[in-house]
Amino acid sequence: MLDLTERTLTGRIPAPYGTEEIAVSPDGRRAYAAGMALHHRTPDGSAPPPPTLLVVDTATHEVVAREPLAAPGCPVHVAADGRVLVGLAPTDATGVPQDGRLTVLAADGLAPLAGAPVGRAPITIRTTPDGTRAFVAGLRSGTVHVVDPADGS
């Protein structure tokens, strides 16, 4: 965590196995980071914990929730209405990227609302100001998918 006024580091929040993007809710109360967990092993050689979406209270800098994800997440984006969009980046057993998936979660409670197939290795998500379209860039597929986050079409 950085204090932008003082330009000082004020704390750290562990994100096991790394994260790609961090998104903040429109009201500034929550930050979201998707745990990658791509082909990492624990020191004893076992599989990493399942991929999760970390939900951080920005006032306390505490992780207040860990939402399970169906596959490692990479980009996270929060639409103007607070919906949380996560790009899932599954790989096969050898680490080769498979087709990704956009998951749309409710602003309150993070219930799944919609999903859509997207290109391999989704790396960036953006939405229009009115939230009617999401744009998902697939790094390994060289594509941009345009998705209606209301229904996944």
Tab-separated table of C-alpha atoms in Angstrom:
chain	number	residue	atom	x	y	z
A	1	MET	CA	0.000	0.000	0.000
A	2	LEU	CA	1.306	3.432	-0.887
A	3	ASP	CA	0.451	6.765	0.648
A	4	LEU	CA	0.337	8.877	-2.496
A	5	THR	CA	0.461	12.153	-0.571
A	6	GLU	CA	3.506	11.242	1.506
A	7	ARG	CA	4.973	8.965	-1.165
A	8	THR	CA	5.724	6.264	1.354
A	9	LEU	CA	5.097	2.553	1.584
A	10	THR	CA	2.535	2.002	4.350
A	11	GLY	CA	2.069	-1.753	4.176
A	12	ARG	CA	2.062	-4.943	2.165
A	13	ILE	CA	-0.686	-7.425	1.473
A	14	PRO	CA	0.482	-10.959	0.695
A	15	ALA	CA	-0.713	-12.245	-2.677
A	16	PRO	CA	0.541	-15.821	-2.806
A	17	TYR	CA	1.744	-16.808	-6.265
A	18	GLY	CA	1.429	-13.267	-7.573
A	19	THR	CA	-1.219	-11.138	-9.195
A	20	GLU	CA	-1.411	-9.194	-12.440
A	21	GLU	CA	-3.817	-6.297	-12.014
A	22	ILE	CA	-5.522	-4.655	-9.072
A	23	ALA	CA	-8.883	-2.942	-9.410
A	24	VAL	CA	-10.688	-0.658	-6.968
A	25	SER	CA	-14.433	-0.300	-6.435
A	26	PRO	CA	-16.008	2.995	-7.535
A	27	ASP	CA	-16.488	4.054	-3.898
A	28	GLY	CA	-12.855	3.251	-3.069
A	29	ARG	CA	-13.752	0.880	-0.220
A	30	ARG	CA	-12.558	-2.374	-1.797
A	31	ALA	CA	-9.610	-3.457	-3.900
A	32	TYR	CA	-9.544	-6.713	-5.852
A	33	ALA	CA	-6.626	-8.852	-6.986
A	34	ALA	CA	-6.815	-12.255	-8.680
A	35	GLY	CA	-4.285	-14.856	-7.578
A	36	MET	CA	-2.461	-16.353	-10.519
A	37	ALA	CA	-1.218	-19.695	-9.116
A	38	LEU	CA	0.043	-20.702	-12.564
A	39	HIS	CA	2.229	-23.799	-12.266
A	40	HIS	CA	3.659	-22.884	-8.912
A	41	ARG	CA	4.531	-25.529	-6.397
A	42	THR	CA	4.811	-25.213	-2.662
A	43	PRO	CA	8.220	-25.908	-1.040
A	44	ASP	CA	7.193	-29.535	-0.445
A	45	GLY	CA	6.312	-29.959	-4.154
A	46	SER	CA	2.555	-30.096	-3.700
A	47	ALA	CA	0.126	-28.134	-5.832
A	48	PRO	CA	-0.568	-24.514	-4.868
A	49	PRO	CA	-3.817	-23.553	-3.202
A	50	PRO	CA	-6.724	-22.981	-5.568
A	51	PRO	CA	-6.805	-19.636	-7.371
A	52	THR	CA	-8.768	-16.942	-5.584
A	53	LEU	CA	-9.926	-13.370	-5.882
A	54	LEU	CA	-8.578	-11.367	-2.945
A	55	VAL	CA	-10.929	-8.686	-1.619
A	56	VAL	CA	-9.117	-5.977	0.349
A	57	ASP	CA	-10.666	-3.384	2.646
A	58	THR	CA	-8.804	-0.223	1.608
A	59	ALA	CA	-9.298	1.486	4.992
A	60	THR	CA	-7.754	-1.318	7.047
A	61	HIS	CA	-5.546	-2.899	4.355
A	62	GLU	CA	-6.922	-6.287	5.399
A	63	VAL	CA	-8.012	-9.136	3.143
A	64	VAL	CA	-11.708	-9.412	3.995
A	65	ALA	CA	-12.639	-12.188	1.568
A	66	ARG	CA	-11.096	-14.803	-0.669
A	67	GLU	CA	-13.463	-15.784	-3.457
A	68	PRO	CA	-12.592	-19.045	-5.253
A	69	LEU	CA	-12.011	-18.883	-8.994
A	70	ALA	CA	-12.538	-21.718	-11.480
A	71	ALA	CA	-9.058	-21.144	-12.959
A	72	PRO	CA	-6.118	-18.831	-12.306
A	73	GLY	CA	-7.188	-15.220	-12.712
A	74	CYS	CA	-5.142	-12.583	-14.403
A	75	PRO	CA	-6.832	-9.262	-15.151
A	76	VAL	CA	-9.388	-7.762	-12.795
A	77	HIS	CA	-11.570	-4.789	-13.649
A	78	VAL	CA	-14.374	-3.055	-11.768
A	79	ALA	CA	-17.107	-1.504	-13.898
A	80	ALA	CA	-18.620	1.857	-12.986
A	81	ASP	CA	-21.592	0.089	-11.354
A	82	GLY	CA	-19.284	-1.989	-9.147
A	83	ARG	CA	-19.499	-5.315	-10.987
A	84	VAL	CA	-16.185	-7.156	-10.800
A	85	LEU	CA	-14.866	-8.699	-14.011
A	86	VAL	CA	-12.134	-11.333	-13.851
A	87	GLY	CA	-10.285	-12.910	-16.761
A	88	LEU	CA	-9.591	-16.585	-16.097
A	89	ALA	CA	-6.466	-18.006	-17.711
A	90	PRO	CA	-6.475	-21.803	-17.561
A	91	THR	CA	-3.513	-23.826	-18.800
A	92	ASP	CA	-3.005	-27.486	-19.516
A	93	ALA	CA	-0.713	-29.670	-17.406
A	94	THR	CA	2.351	-28.479	-19.335
A	95	GLY	CA	1.557	-24.776	-18.961
A	96	VAL	CA	0.151	-24.166	-22.431
A	97	PRO	CA	-2.604	-21.515	-22.283
A	98	GLN	CA	-6.106	-22.735	-23.010
A	99	ASP	CA	-9.100	-20.623	-24.005
A	100	GLY	CA	-9.849	-18.114	-21.272
A	101	ARG	CA	-13.094	-17.054	-19.717
A	102	LEU	CA	-14.517	-13.751	-18.552
A	103	THR	CA	-16.389	-14.031	-15.256
A	104	VAL	CA	-18.708	-11.221	-14.140
A	105	LEU	CA	-19.415	-10.987	-10.396
A	106	ALA	CA	-22.006	-8.924	-8.532
A	107	ALA	CA	-20.823	-5.764	-6.801
A	108	ASP	CA	-22.352	-6.886	-3.517
A	109	GLY	CA	-21.483	-10.415	-2.477
A	110	LEU	CA	-19.587	-11.348	-5.660
A	111	ALA	CA	-22.237	-13.797	-6.849
A	112	PRO	CA	-21.581	-14.960	-10.428
A	113	LEU	CA	-23.745	-13.016	-12.879
A	114	ALA	CA	-22.433	-13.964	-16.305
A	115	GLY	CA	-19.534	-15.515	-18.132
A	116	ALA	CA	-18.169	-15.690	-21.633
A	117	PRO	CA	-15.404	-17.512	-23.479
A	118	VAL	CA	-12.510	-15.255	-24.451
A	119	GLY	CA	-9.091	-15.706	-26.027
A	120	ARG	CA	-6.095	-17.485	-24.580
A	121	ALA	CA	-4.325	-15.701	-21.716
A	122	PRO	CA	-6.708	-12.806	-21.088
A	123	ILE	CA	-4.443	-9.966	-20.026
A	124	THR	CA	-6.565	-6.802	-19.936
A	125	ILE	CA	-10.239	-5.975	-19.334
A	126	ARG	CA	-11.911	-2.586	-19.783
A	127	THR	CA	-15.561	-1.540	-19.885
A	128	THR	CA	-17.447	1.292	-21.492
A	129	PRO	CA	-18.461	4.099	-19.095
A	130	ASP	CA	-22.057	2.838	-19.059
A	131	GLY	CA	-20.926	-0.761	-18.434
A	132	THR	CA	-22.755	-2.221	-21.422
A	133	ARG	CA	-19.638	-3.629	-23.091
A	134	ALA	CA	-16.479	-5.262	-21.819
A	135	PHE	CA	-13.331	-5.565	-23.927
A	136	VAL	CA	-11.021	-8.474	-23.129
A	137	ALA	CA	-7.582	-8.673	-24.743
A	138	GLY	CA	-6.199	-12.188	-25.234
A	139	LEU	CA	-2.414	-12.085	-25.142
A	140	ARG	CA	-1.723	-15.524	-26.605
A	141	SER	CA	-4.656	-15.539	-29.003
A	142	GLY	CA	-4.048	-12.034	-30.375
A	143	THR	CA	-7.711	-11.140	-30.002
A	144	VAL	CA	-10.016	-8.610	-28.394
A	145	HIS	CA	-13.373	-10.032	-27.374
A	146	VAL	CA	-16.323	-7.673	-26.982
A	147	VAL	CA	-18.754	-8.990	-24.371
A	148	ASP	CA	-22.047	-7.810	-22.927
A	149	PRO	CA	-21.354	-8.276	-19.186
A	150	ALA	CA	-25.077	-8.468	-18.418
A	151	ASP	CA	-25.532	-11.842	-20.107
A	152	GLY	CA	-22.132	-12.914	-21.477
A	153	SER	CA	-23.120	-12.556	-25.140
